[in-house]
Amino acid sequence: MDFLNLKRTAVVAMLLGSQFALSNVALAEDAQFWLNDGVASLNDSKRLVPNAKKAKNIILFVGDGMGISTVTGARIFEGQLKGIDGERNKLSFEEFPYVALSKTYSTNQQTSDSAPTMTAIISGVKTNDGIISLNQSVPRNEANPAVINANKVTTLLEQAETAGKSTGVVSTARITHATPAATYAHTSNRDWEGNANLTPAAAANGVKDIAAQLIDNFGTGKIGDGIDVVFGGGRSYFLPNTVTDIEGTKGRRTDGRNLAQEYVTKFGGVYIQDQNGFNALNPVTTNKVIGLFNPSHMEFEQDRANDIAGEPSLADMTGKAIDILKKNQNGYFLMVEGGRIDHASHAGNAFRTFKDAVALSDAVREAASKVNLNETLIIVTADHSHTLTIGGYPKRGNPILGKVVEPGRTAPTLAADGKPYTTVSFANGPGYHTNSPGEAVYNEAIAAGRVVDMSGVDTEDPDFHQEALVPLSSETHAGEEVAIYAIGPKSYLVHGVQEQSYIYQVMKDAFGY
């Protein structure tokens, strides 16, 4: 992976060592260190040469809910897990040379959900809450297929399919969830993931659910020849309720359709549903594959090893997807979502938020190591932020998930109520809980505010849920800008403060459409 700052990073590593204590950092960081560091960064910038070539391939990474505070926290979290200086650590995509800010509001929301934000990213058109790849004139729950069809917006994946490129969709969420769904489906309600979720009016009128559209929108007489690689969760939305999957869960479909088998029959692909199937998949001989590794969302990275049937990591799914797609001489488009970053924040569980953000960084690193960056554009962004905050005045090197300890002190700083507080908190949500792995917190009573004295509580425990100010059953999204990181052909177009819909224009221009 030939990032521009690799040389400078290597020099710093030599100066400080790959494993070093904070005291060693403090000794190395005199005034001259910072001046030299700035000059090295300036020289790196001066050596930047914009790549104006057309991209053969595009890989779009979406960290769902990965706001800037989440990136900061994940950066420090990863560094501290490695025993290195967390504050000066960098996630893989933070080494990319071009960065911009994305304005995430939708046409009717100040703070958006994932349906309109991903629609903007993948089609260049902003729309309303809950709407997937339709324009803003369509009301939520529109049940008239004619209205839906007349107001579809074209996605970059569909354009790539039409142009003869290979395509892929990878997510740790359900493949029918809003972010992955926006690449291939068009619907007036993001919750219509399976046919049983349709309203009676929509079902009676023949409106297609999201899972069905992955099959029905492609092939002869439609668009392209089918999505070549589909990796993620949501198996139950593709199986009839008469079928029990490998984990003992029945399908959700009430129309009798087995969409996983239809994918195999219609597109000549293969269907896998566990780690063993993934390991056995040969990219050389596989051209089309649908891998559904969980009845619902895939596990949080922290819990992945405990999955009943076994799940591949986001990095492994990304790498294998690239190995399959790269065989097409026309190139490919691949969307990869770290979907569980968002879900951990909704649960107020910063440990899992940060760990899944690091998993996305690992996937980006895997992708960059496999591609030619002279012909492959990689963009990393988020659809929206969360209310996760990093506050207090903790000393350098203080555990990012720990209690605030100020410089020169060893005991936690006390708030006006005489109790310690953590560096990370949420503005709203379920609030303080312990021993509640991830989304298990939804089975407990909301506990917002300053509930207990945390002096004896391990706030770095994976199952600790941070305090929240406003009591809500689920923490909400936040409305500030999110970052866009880019490297490869046309990546220099990623600059400034842009509407979220601009990301599509960069990708479209890079493909020459």
Short mmCIF file of C-alpha atoms in Angstrom, two decimals:
data_model
loop_
_atom_site.label_atom_id
_atom_site.label_comp_id
_atom_site.label_asym_id
_atom_site.label_seq_id
_atom_site.Cartn_x
_atom_site.Cartn_y
_atom_site.Cartn_z
CA MET A 1 0.00 0.00 0.00
CA ASP A 2 1.92 3.03 -1.26
CA PHE A 3 0.40 5.93 0.68
CA LEU A 4 2.08 9.30 0.35
CA ASN A 5 2.82 9.59 4.06
CA LEU A 6 4.29 6.11 4.38
CA LYS A 7 7.87 7.40 4.35
CA ARG A 8 7.16 9.98 7.02
CA THR A 9 5.32 7.41 9.12
CA ALA A 10 8.27 5.06 8.85
CA VAL A 11 10.64 7.80 9.98
CA VAL A 12 8.49 8.60 13.00
CA ALA A 13 8.28 4.89 13.80
CA MET A 14 12.08 4.65 13.72
CA LEU A 15 12.40 7.66 16.01
CA LEU A 16 9.83 6.49 18.51
CA GLY A 17 9.77 2.73 18.05
CA SER A 18 6.81 0.60 17.05
CA GLN A 19 5.89 0.11 20.72
CA PHE A 20 6.44 3.06 23.02
CA ALA A 21 5.13 4.54 26.22
CA LEU A 22 3.62 7.98 26.44
CA SER A 23 6.65 9.22 28.38
CA ASN A 24 8.86 8.38 25.38
CA VAL A 25 6.52 10.34 23.11
CA ALA A 26 6.73 13.33 25.42
CA LEU A 27 10.54 13.16 25.34
CA ALA A 28 10.61 13.00 21.54
CA GLU A 29 8.07 15.75 20.97
CA ASP A 30 10.11 18.88 21.49
CA ALA A 31 9.57 22.05 19.46
CA GLN A 32 11.84 20.87 16.67
CA PHE A 33 9.88 17.63 16.37
CA TRP A 34 6.71 19.55 15.52
CA LEU A 35 8.48 21.85 13.10
CA ASN A 36 10.04 18.86 11.33
CA ASP A 37 6.71 17.06 11.31
CA GLY A 38 5.02 20.03 9.67
CA VAL A 39 7.74 20.39 7.05
CA ALA A 40 7.49 16.69 6.19
CA SER A 41 3.73 17.00 5.73
CA LEU A 42 4.18 20.13 3.63
CA ASN A 43 6.69 18.37 1.39
CA ASP A 44 4.32 15.45 0.98
CA SER A 45 1.63 17.91 -0.11
CA LYS A 46 3.93 19.60 -2.59
CA ARG A 47 4.65 16.25 -4.23
CA LEU A 48 0.97 15.55 -4.88
CA VAL A 49 0.24 15.14 -8.58
CA PRO A 50 -3.48 14.98 -9.45
CA ASN A 51 -4.41 11.82 -11.33
CA ALA A 52 -6.80 12.98 -14.07
CA LYS A 53 -7.13 9.55 -15.70
CA LYS A 54 -10.44 7.77 -16.03
CA ALA A 55 -10.94 5.11 -13.36
CA LYS A 56 -11.28 1.51 -14.43
CA ASN A 57 -12.60 0.56 -10.99
CA ILE A 58 -14.29 2.35 -8.10
CA ILE A 59 -14.58 1.11 -4.53
CA LEU A 60 -16.92 3.10 -2.31
CA PHE A 61 -16.63 2.50 1.44
CA VAL A 62 -19.44 3.76 3.66
CA GLY A 63 -18.95 3.77 7.40
CA ASP A 64 -22.58 3.92 8.46
CA GLY A 65 -22.83 6.58 11.17
CA MET A 66 -19.07 7.13 11.13
CA GLY A 67 -18.98 10.80 12.08
CA ILE A 68 -15.77 12.69 12.66
CA SER A 69 -15.86 12.11 16.42
CA THR A 70 -16.20 8.37 15.73
CA VAL A 71 -13.16 8.49 13.43
CA THR A 72 -11.17 10.31 16.11
CA GLY A 73 -12.22 7.85 18.79
CA ALA A 74 -11.53 4.82 16.59
CA ARG A 75 -8.09 6.18 15.69
CA ILE A 76 -7.13 6.53 19.35
CA PHE A 77 -8.82 3.23 20.25
CA GLU A 78 -6.86 1.32 17.59
CA GLY A 79 -3.56 2.90 18.58
CA GLN A 80 -4.07 2.18 22.25
CA LEU A 81 -5.01 -1.44 21.52
CA LYS A 82 -1.68 -1.74 19.67
CA GLY A 83 0.20 -0.15 22.56
CA ILE A 84 1.22 2.87 20.50
CA ASP A 85 0.42 6.57 20.64
CA GLY A 86 -3.32 6.65 19.92
CA GLU A 87 -3.52 10.36 19.24
CA ARG A 88 -0.89 10.21 16.49
CA ASN A 89 -2.16 6.93 15.11
CA LYS A 90 -3.92 6.99 11.74
CA LEU A 91 -6.65 4.77 10.39
CA SER A 92 -5.84 3.44 6.93
CA PHE A 93 -8.01 5.92 5.05
CA GLU A 94 -6.62 8.88 7.00
CA GLU A 95 -3.47 8.41 4.91
CA PHE A 96 -5.43 9.28 1.74
CA PRO A 97 -4.26 12.55 0.18
CA TYR A 98 -7.64 14.16 -0.52
CA VAL A 99 -10.28 14.99 2.08
CA ALA A 100 -13.54 16.97 2.01
CA LEU A 101 -16.63 17.54 4.13
CA SER A 102 -20.09 16.27 3.15
CA LYS A 103 -23.33 18.05 4.12
CA THR A 104 -25.72 15.28 5.08
CA TYR A 105 -29.15 16.93 5.42
CA SER A 106 -31.93 15.48 3.28
CA THR A 107 -34.68 17.33 1.43
CA ASN A 108 -36.96 17.18 4.48
CA GLN A 109 -34.61 16.44 7.39
CA GLN A 110 -32.03 18.54 9.16
CA THR A 111 -30.61 15.32 10.59
CA SER A 112 -31.04 12.45 8.15
CA ASP A 113 -31.51 8.72 8.15
CA SER A 114 -29.50 6.38 5.94
CA ALA A 115 -32.05 6.04 3.13
CA PRO A 116 -31.85 9.58 1.70
CA THR A 117 -28.17 10.00 2.53
CA MET A 118 -27.11 6.87 0.64
CA THR A 119 -29.49 7.79 -2.18
CA ALA A 120 -27.62 11.09 -2.49
CA ILE A 121 -24.22 9.36 -2.46
CA ILE A 122 -25.09 6.69 -5.02
CA SER A 123 -27.38 8.64 -7.37
CA GLY A 124 -26.50 12.31 -6.94
CA VAL A 125 -30.07 13.17 -5.92
CA LYS A 126 -31.15 14.17 -2.41
CA THR A 127 -34.53 12.90 -1.28
CA ASN A 128 -36.83 12.53 1.75
CA ASP A 129 -36.57 10.43 4.90
CA GLY A 130 -37.08 6.71 4.43
CA ILE A 131 -36.97 6.95 0.62
CA ILE A 132 -34.54 4.74 -1.29
CA SER A 133 -33.36 5.79 -4.77
CA LEU A 134 -36.50 7.73 -5.65
CA ASN A 135 -36.74 11.50 -5.96
CA GLN A 136 -38.31 13.73 -3.32
CA SER A 137 -41.69 13.98 -5.05
CA VAL A 138 -42.60 10.48 -3.85
CA PRO A 139 -44.30 10.38 -0.43
CA ARG A 140 -43.27 7.76 2.09
CA ASN A 141 -45.35 4.57 1.78
CA GLU A 142 -46.37 5.37 -1.80
CA ALA A 143 -48.12 2.18 -2.93
CA ASN A 144 -48.63 2.92 -6.63
CA PRO A 145 -45.97 1.13 -8.74
CA ALA A 146 -46.48 3.61 -11.59
CA VAL A 147 -45.55 6.53 -9.34
CA ILE A 148 -42.54 4.65 -7.99
CA ASN A 149 -41.30 3.67 -11.44
CA ALA A 150 -41.76 7.19 -12.84
CA ASN A 151 -39.63 8.73 -10.11
CA LYS A 152 -36.68 6.35 -9.89
CA VAL A 153 -33.20 7.84 -9.85
CA THR A 154 -30.38 5.94 -11.54
CA THR A 155 -27.65 4.61 -9.27
CA LEU A 156 -23.96 4.29 -10.07
CA LEU A 157 -24.20 0.52 -9.63
CA GLU A 158 -26.92 0.40 -12.29
CA GLN A 159 -24.80 2.52 -14.62
CA ALA A 160 -21.84 0.21 -14.07
CA GLU A 161 -24.01 -2.83 -14.82
CA THR A 162 -25.23 -1.21 -18.03
CA ALA A 163 -21.66 -0.42 -19.05
CA GLY A 164 -20.62 -4.06 -18.72
CA LYS A 165 -18.66 -3.67 -15.51
CA SER A 166 -18.83 -6.16 -12.67
CA THR A 167 -20.57 -5.00 -9.52
CA GLY A 168 -20.51 -5.92 -5.86
CA VAL A 169 -22.33 -5.04 -2.65
CA VAL A 170 -20.77 -5.93 0.70
CA SER A 171 -22.15 -5.05 4.13
CA THR A 172 -22.08 -6.19 7.72
CA ALA A 173 -25.74 -5.13 7.91
CA ARG A 174 -28.62 -6.83 6.15
CA ILE A 175 -28.15 -6.55 2.40
CA THR A 176 -31.72 -5.22 2.36
CA HIS A 177 -30.90 -2.46 4.84
CA ALA A 178 -30.99 1.14 3.64
CA THR A 179 -27.35 1.70 2.65
CA PRO A 180 -26.76 -1.43 0.54
CA ALA A 181 -30.36 -1.38 -0.72
CA ALA A 182 -29.95 2.09 -2.24
CA THR A 183 -27.43 0.73 -4.73
CA TYR A 184 -29.94 -1.61 -6.42
CA ALA A 185 -33.50 -1.00 -5.16
CA HIS A 186 -36.10 1.75 -5.48
CA THR A 187 -38.77 1.98 -2.79
CA SER A 188 -40.91 4.48 -0.91
CA ASN A 189 -40.25 2.82 2.44
CA ARG A 190 -36.85 1.58 3.59
CA ASP A 191 -38.60 -0.90 5.89
CA TRP A 192 -40.08 -2.88 2.99
CA GLU A 193 -37.14 -5.29 3.12
CA GLY A 194 -39.20 -8.42 2.48
CA ASN A 195 -42.65 -9.04 1.03
CA ALA A 196 -44.13 -9.57 4.49
CA ASN A 197 -43.10 -6.00 5.40
CA LEU A 198 -45.13 -4.38 2.61
CA THR A 199 -48.33 -2.56 3.52
CA PRO A 200 -51.49 -4.34 2.32
CA ALA A 201 -51.99 -1.67 -0.36
CA ALA A 202 -48.41 -1.98 -1.63
CA ALA A 203 -48.63 -5.78 -1.70
CA ALA A 204 -51.98 -5.72 -3.50
CA ASN A 205 -50.61 -3.33 -6.12
CA GLY A 206 -47.58 -5.50 -6.84
CA VAL A 207 -44.92 -3.22 -5.32
CA LYS A 208 -41.62 -5.09 -5.13
CA ASP A 209 -39.94 -5.50 -1.76
CA ILE A 210 -36.24 -4.70 -1.49
CA ALA A 211 -34.93 -8.29 -1.43
CA ALA A 212 -36.96 -9.20 -4.52
CA GLN A 213 -35.54 -6.21 -6.39
CA LEU A 214 -32.01 -7.59 -6.05
CA ILE A 215 -33.22 -10.40 -8.32
CA ASP A 216 -35.98 -8.80 -10.39
CA ASN A 217 -34.28 -5.51 -11.35
CA PHE A 218 -31.46 -7.23 -13.25
CA GLY A 219 -30.95 -9.64 -16.10
CA THR A 220 -32.44 -10.10 -19.54
CA GLY A 221 -34.64 -7.20 -20.49
CA LYS A 222 -33.69 -5.34 -17.32
CA ILE A 223 -30.38 -3.85 -16.14
CA GLY A 224 -27.08 -5.66 -16.79
CA ASP A 225 -26.61 -9.30 -15.90
CA GLY A 226 -27.02 -9.26 -12.12
CA ILE A 227 -24.88 -8.11 -9.21
CA ASP A 228 -21.80 -10.29 -9.27
CA VAL A 229 -20.89 -10.33 -5.57
CA VAL A 230 -23.35 -9.98 -2.70
CA PHE A 231 -21.91 -10.48 0.80
CA GLY A 232 -23.74 -9.55 4.00
CA GLY A 233 -26.58 -10.36 6.36
CA GLY A 234 -30.34 -10.58 5.93
CA ARG A 235 -30.70 -14.22 4.91
CA SER A 236 -34.23 -14.53 6.28
CA TYR A 237 -35.54 -11.86 3.89
CA PHE A 238 -34.48 -14.02 0.94
CA LEU A 239 -35.95 -17.32 2.14
CA PRO A 240 -39.58 -18.50 2.36
CA ASN A 241 -41.07 -19.16 5.78
CA THR A 242 -41.15 -22.85 4.93
CA VAL A 243 -37.34 -23.04 4.85
CA THR A 244 -35.08 -23.25 7.90
CA ASP A 245 -31.56 -21.94 7.41
CA ILE A 246 -28.21 -23.26 8.62
CA GLU A 247 -28.63 -21.48 11.98
CA GLY A 248 -32.13 -22.87 12.62
CA THR A 249 -33.99 -19.70 11.67
CA LYS A 250 -37.00 -19.77 9.36
CA GLY A 251 -37.28 -17.46 6.40
CA ARG A 252 -39.56 -14.42 6.50
CA ARG A 253 -41.05 -14.54 3.01
CA THR A 254 -44.74 -15.35 2.70
CA ASP A 255 -44.83 -15.46 -1.10
CA GLY A 256 -43.04 -18.80 -1.37
CA ARG A 257 -40.04 -17.32 -3.21
CA ASN A 258 -36.56 -18.58 -2.39
CA LEU A 259 -34.55 -15.62 -3.65
CA ALA A 260 -31.21 -17.18 -2.78
CA GLN A 261 -31.97 -20.09 -5.08
CA GLU A 262 -33.40 -17.73 -7.70
CA TYR A 263 -30.07 -15.89 -7.74
CA VAL A 264 -28.30 -19.18 -8.46
CA THR A 265 -30.76 -20.18 -11.18
CA LYS A 266 -31.18 -16.81 -12.88
CA PHE A 267 -27.60 -15.54 -12.77
CA GLY A 268 -25.64 -18.79 -12.67
CA GLY A 269 -24.19 -17.95 -9.30
CA VAL A 270 -23.51 -19.81 -6.08
CA TYR A 271 -25.09 -19.38 -2.66
CA ILE A 272 -23.12 -19.60 0.58
CA GLN A 273 -24.19 -18.91 4.16
CA ASP A 274 -21.31 -19.53 6.57
CA GLN A 275 -17.57 -19.24 7.13
CA ASN A 276 -16.87 -22.68 5.70
CA GLY A 277 -18.68 -21.83 2.49
CA PHE A 278 -16.79 -18.56 2.29
CA ASN A 279 -13.44 -20.27 2.83
CA ALA A 280 -14.23 -22.82 0.12
CA LEU A 281 -15.16 -20.13 -2.40
CA ASN A 282 -12.56 -19.98 -5.16
CA PRO A 283 -12.36 -16.50 -6.74
CA VAL A 284 -10.70 -17.92 -9.84
CA THR A 285 -13.65 -20.15 -10.72
CA THR A 286 -16.43 -18.06 -9.16
CA ASN A 287 -18.05 -15.33 -11.22
CA LYS A 288 -21.25 -14.70 -9.26
CA VAL A 289 -21.98 -15.34 -5.60
CA ILE A 290 -24.52 -14.40 -2.98
CA GLY A 291 -23.28 -14.92 0.58
CA LEU A 292 -25.84 -14.31 3.34
CA PHE A 293 -24.10 -14.97 6.64
CA ASN A 294 -26.79 -14.17 9.19
CA PRO A 295 -30.61 -14.24 9.32
CA SER A 296 -30.48 -10.53 10.22
CA HIS A 297 -27.46 -8.24 10.56
CA MET A 298 -24.04 -9.81 10.81
CA GLU A 299 -22.42 -9.76 14.24
CA PHE A 300 -20.55 -6.82 15.68
CA GLU A 301 -16.82 -7.35 15.15
CA GLN A 302 -16.45 -7.87 18.91
CA ASP A 303 -18.91 -10.77 18.77
CA ARG A 304 -18.12 -12.25 15.35
CA ALA A 305 -16.17 -15.21 16.74
CA ASN A 306 -19.28 -16.33 18.64
CA ASP A 307 -21.56 -16.55 15.59
CA ILE A 308 -23.29 -19.92 15.32
CA ALA A 309 -22.33 -20.70 11.72
CA GLY A 310 -19.24 -18.49 11.52
CA GLU A 311 -18.89 -15.20 9.66
CA PRO A 312 -16.06 -13.73 7.58
CA SER A 313 -14.63 -10.36 8.55
CA LEU A 314 -15.40 -7.22 6.57
CA ALA A 315 -11.80 -7.17 5.37
CA ASP A 316 -12.01 -10.79 4.19
CA MET A 317 -15.30 -10.15 2.37
CA THR A 318 -13.79 -7.08 0.73
CA GLY A 319 -10.68 -8.90 -0.38
CA LYS A 320 -12.55 -11.86 -1.85
CA ALA A 321 -15.02 -9.57 -3.59
CA ILE A 322 -12.15 -7.73 -5.29
CA ASP A 323 -10.55 -11.02 -6.33
CA ILE A 324 -13.78 -12.05 -8.06
CA LEU A 325 -14.64 -8.69 -9.61
CA LYS A 326 -11.17 -7.84 -10.93
CA LYS A 327 -11.38 -10.58 -13.56
CA ASN A 328 -13.63 -8.33 -15.66
CA GLN A 329 -11.41 -6.42 -18.09
CA ASN A 330 -14.03 -3.66 -18.22
CA GLY A 331 -13.53 -2.99 -14.52
CA TYR A 332 -15.92 -3.00 -11.58
CA PHE A 333 -17.86 -1.00 -9.01
CA LEU A 334 -17.87 -2.23 -5.42
CA MET A 335 -19.73 -0.74 -2.45
CA VAL A 336 -18.59 -1.83 1.02
CA GLU A 337 -20.50 -0.81 4.13
CA GLY A 338 -19.42 -1.02 7.75
CA GLY A 339 -23.04 -1.14 8.83
CA ARG A 340 -22.63 -2.08 12.45
CA ILE A 341 -20.76 1.11 13.40
CA ASP A 342 -24.16 2.78 13.30
CA HIS A 343 -25.93 0.10 15.31
CA ALA A 344 -23.40 0.20 18.14
CA SER A 345 -23.85 3.95 18.48
CA HIS A 346 -27.64 3.61 18.48
CA ALA A 347 -27.13 1.29 21.45
CA GLY A 348 -24.79 3.79 23.15
CA ASN A 349 -21.95 1.24 23.15
CA ALA A 350 -18.80 3.14 22.10
CA PHE A 351 -16.49 0.13 22.41
CA ARG A 352 -18.34 -1.67 19.61
CA THR A 353 -18.69 1.57 17.64
CA PHE A 354 -14.92 2.03 17.61
CA LYS A 355 -14.12 -1.63 17.01
CA ASP A 356 -16.36 -1.79 13.94
CA ALA A 357 -14.86 1.46 12.65
CA VAL A 358 -11.42 -0.13 12.97
CA ALA A 359 -12.77 -3.17 11.08
CA LEU A 360 -13.80 -0.82 8.26
CA SER A 361 -10.30 0.66 8.29
CA ASP A 362 -8.89 -2.86 8.01
CA ALA A 363 -11.14 -3.48 5.00
CA VAL A 364 -9.92 -0.29 3.33
CA ARG A 365 -6.34 -1.35 3.94
CA GLU A 366 -7.06 -4.75 2.42
CA ALA A 367 -8.61 -3.15 -0.66
CA ALA A 368 -5.77 -0.68 -1.17
CA SER A 369 -3.23 -3.50 -0.94
CA LYS A 370 -4.97 -5.43 -3.73
CA VAL A 371 -5.59 -2.76 -6.35
CA ASN A 372 -3.61 -0.54 -8.66
CA LEU A 373 -4.29 2.94 -7.29
CA ASN A 374 -3.44 4.45 -10.66
CA GLU A 375 -6.62 2.91 -12.09
CA THR A 376 -8.81 2.41 -9.02
CA LEU A 377 -10.59 5.23 -7.22
CA ILE A 378 -11.24 4.52 -3.53
CA ILE A 379 -13.61 6.77 -1.62
CA VAL A 380 -14.33 6.42 2.10
CA THR A 381 -17.17 8.37 3.66
CA ALA A 382 -20.15 8.17 6.02
CA ASP A 383 -23.83 8.62 5.41
CA HIS A 384 -24.35 10.58 8.62
CA SER A 385 -22.94 11.11 12.09
CA HIS A 386 -24.04 10.21 15.64
CA THR A 387 -24.28 12.12 18.91
CA LEU A 388 -21.09 10.51 20.23
CA THR A 389 -18.91 13.18 21.84
CA ILE A 390 -15.32 13.31 23.12
CA GLY A 391 -15.05 15.77 26.02
CA GLY A 392 -13.41 16.79 29.27
CA TYR A 393 -9.69 17.55 29.45
CA PRO A 394 -8.09 14.09 29.62
CA LYS A 395 -4.32 13.89 29.53
CA ARG A 396 -2.49 12.60 26.51
CA GLY A 397 -2.66 8.82 26.35
CA ASN A 398 -5.64 8.57 28.70
CA PRO A 399 -7.74 5.53 27.67
CA ILE A 400 -10.26 6.81 25.16
CA LEU A 401 -12.99 4.75 26.86
CA GLY A 402 -11.79 5.59 30.34
CA LYS A 403 -12.72 8.20 32.90
CA VAL A 404 -11.27 11.68 32.43
CA VAL A 405 -7.92 12.09 34.18
CA GLU A 406 -6.36 15.50 33.65
CA PRO A 407 -2.65 16.19 32.99
CA GLY A 408 -0.46 15.86 36.06
CA ARG A 409 -3.04 13.81 37.93
CA THR A 410 -3.62 10.11 38.54
CA ALA A 411 -7.16 10.17 39.93
CA PRO A 412 -10.24 10.79 37.77
CA THR A 413 -11.51 14.33 37.53
CA LEU A 414 -14.77 14.87 39.39
CA ALA A 415 -17.76 16.73 37.97
CA ALA A 416 -19.77 19.26 39.98
CA ASP A 417 -21.81 16.39 41.42
CA GLY A 418 -18.65 14.84 42.90
CA LYS A 419 -18.62 11.89 40.52
CA PRO A 420 -16.11 10.93 37.77
CA TYR A 421 -17.16 11.03 34.15
CA THR A 422 -15.98 9.42 30.91
CA THR A 423 -14.27 11.04 27.94
CA VAL A 424 -16.87 9.55 25.58
CA SER A 425 -20.58 10.10 26.06
CA PHE A 426 -23.73 10.44 23.97
CA ALA A 427 -26.10 13.40 23.79
CA ASN A 428 -29.08 11.04 23.90
CA GLY A 429 -29.91 7.36 24.02
CA PRO A 430 -30.46 4.47 26.45
CA GLY A 431 -27.70 5.73 28.75
CA TYR A 432 -25.60 4.08 31.43
CA HIS A 433 -25.57 0.28 31.46
CA THR A 434 -23.05 -2.41 32.24
CA ASN A 435 -22.94 -6.07 31.22
CA SER A 436 -25.19 -5.45 28.20
CA PRO A 437 -23.47 -6.69 25.05
CA GLY A 438 -24.35 -4.37 22.18
CA GLU A 439 -28.05 -4.36 21.41
CA ALA A 440 -28.93 -6.35 24.55
CA VAL A 441 -29.36 -2.91 26.10
CA TYR A 442 -32.77 -2.66 24.41
CA ASN A 443 -34.04 -5.27 26.85
CA GLU A 444 -33.30 -2.96 29.78
CA ALA A 445 -34.88 0.19 31.12
CA ILE A 446 -33.56 3.53 29.86
CA ALA A 447 -31.04 4.98 32.30
CA ALA A 448 -30.10 8.42 31.00
CA GLY A 449 -28.33 11.07 33.07
CA ARG A 450 -25.93 10.64 35.98
CA VAL A 451 -27.23 7.34 37.34
CA VAL A 452 -24.43 6.05 39.56
CA ASP A 453 -20.98 6.91 40.88
CA MET A 454 -18.72 5.19 38.34
CA SER A 455 -15.59 5.26 40.53
CA GLY A 456 -15.50 1.48 40.74
CA VAL A 457 -16.89 0.77 37.24
CA ASP A 458 -14.71 -0.49 34.37
CA THR A 459 -15.82 1.92 31.65
CA GLU A 460 -13.42 0.28 29.16
CA ASP A 461 -15.34 -2.99 29.28
CA PRO A 462 -16.76 -3.94 25.85
CA ASP A 463 -20.26 -4.16 27.33
CA PHE A 464 -20.23 -0.74 29.01
CA HIS A 465 -22.73 1.78 27.63
CA GLN A 466 -21.83 5.43 28.03
CA GLU A 467 -23.98 7.99 29.82
CA ALA A 468 -26.50 9.93 27.76
CA LEU A 469 -28.17 13.25 28.52
CA VAL A 470 -31.61 12.83 26.91
CA PRO A 471 -33.45 9.56 27.62
CA LEU A 472 -34.33 7.77 24.38
CA SER A 473 -34.84 4.08 23.67
CA SER A 474 -32.26 4.37 20.86
CA GLU A 475 -29.58 7.01 20.35
CA THR A 476 -30.10 9.18 17.27
CA HIS A 477 -28.08 10.33 14.29
CA ALA A 478 -26.40 13.73 14.33
CA GLY A 479 -26.53 16.41 11.66
CA GLU A 480 -23.00 17.77 11.31
CA GLU A 481 -20.84 17.23 8.25
CA VAL A 482 -18.98 13.96 7.74
CA ALA A 483 -15.66 13.45 6.02
CA ILE A 484 -14.88 12.14 2.54
CA TYR A 485 -11.45 10.55 1.97
CA ALA A 486 -10.18 9.70 -1.51
CA ILE A 487 -7.22 8.26 -3.38
CA GLY A 488 -6.76 7.23 -7.02
CA PRO A 489 -8.03 8.60 -10.36
CA LYS A 490 -10.01 11.86 -10.02
CA SER A 491 -9.57 11.80 -6.24
CA TYR A 492 -8.35 15.41 -6.40
CA LEU A 493 -11.98 16.37 -7.05
CA VAL A 494 -12.68 15.55 -3.40
CA HIS A 495 -12.10 18.92 -1.74
CA GLY A 496 -13.88 21.66 0.16
CA VAL A 497 -17.32 21.51 1.74
CA GLN A 498 -19.75 19.76 -0.59
CA GLU A 499 -23.31 18.56 -0.75
CA GLN A 500 -23.44 14.83 -0.12
CA SER A 501 -24.82 14.35 -3.63
CA TYR A 502 -21.49 15.63 -5.00
CA ILE A 503 -19.83 12.29 -4.18
CA TYR A 504 -21.83 10.66 -6.96
CA GLN A 505 -20.64 13.30 -9.43
CA VAL A 506 -17.01 12.54 -8.61
CA MET A 507 -17.54 8.81 -9.14
CA LYS A 508 -19.54 9.35 -12.31
CA ASP A 509 -16.86 11.64 -13.70
CA ALA A 510 -14.15 9.14 -12.77
CA PHE A 511 -15.95 6.43 -14.75
CA GLY A 512 -16.43 8.84 -17.63
CA TYR A 513 -20.23 8.51 -17.64
#
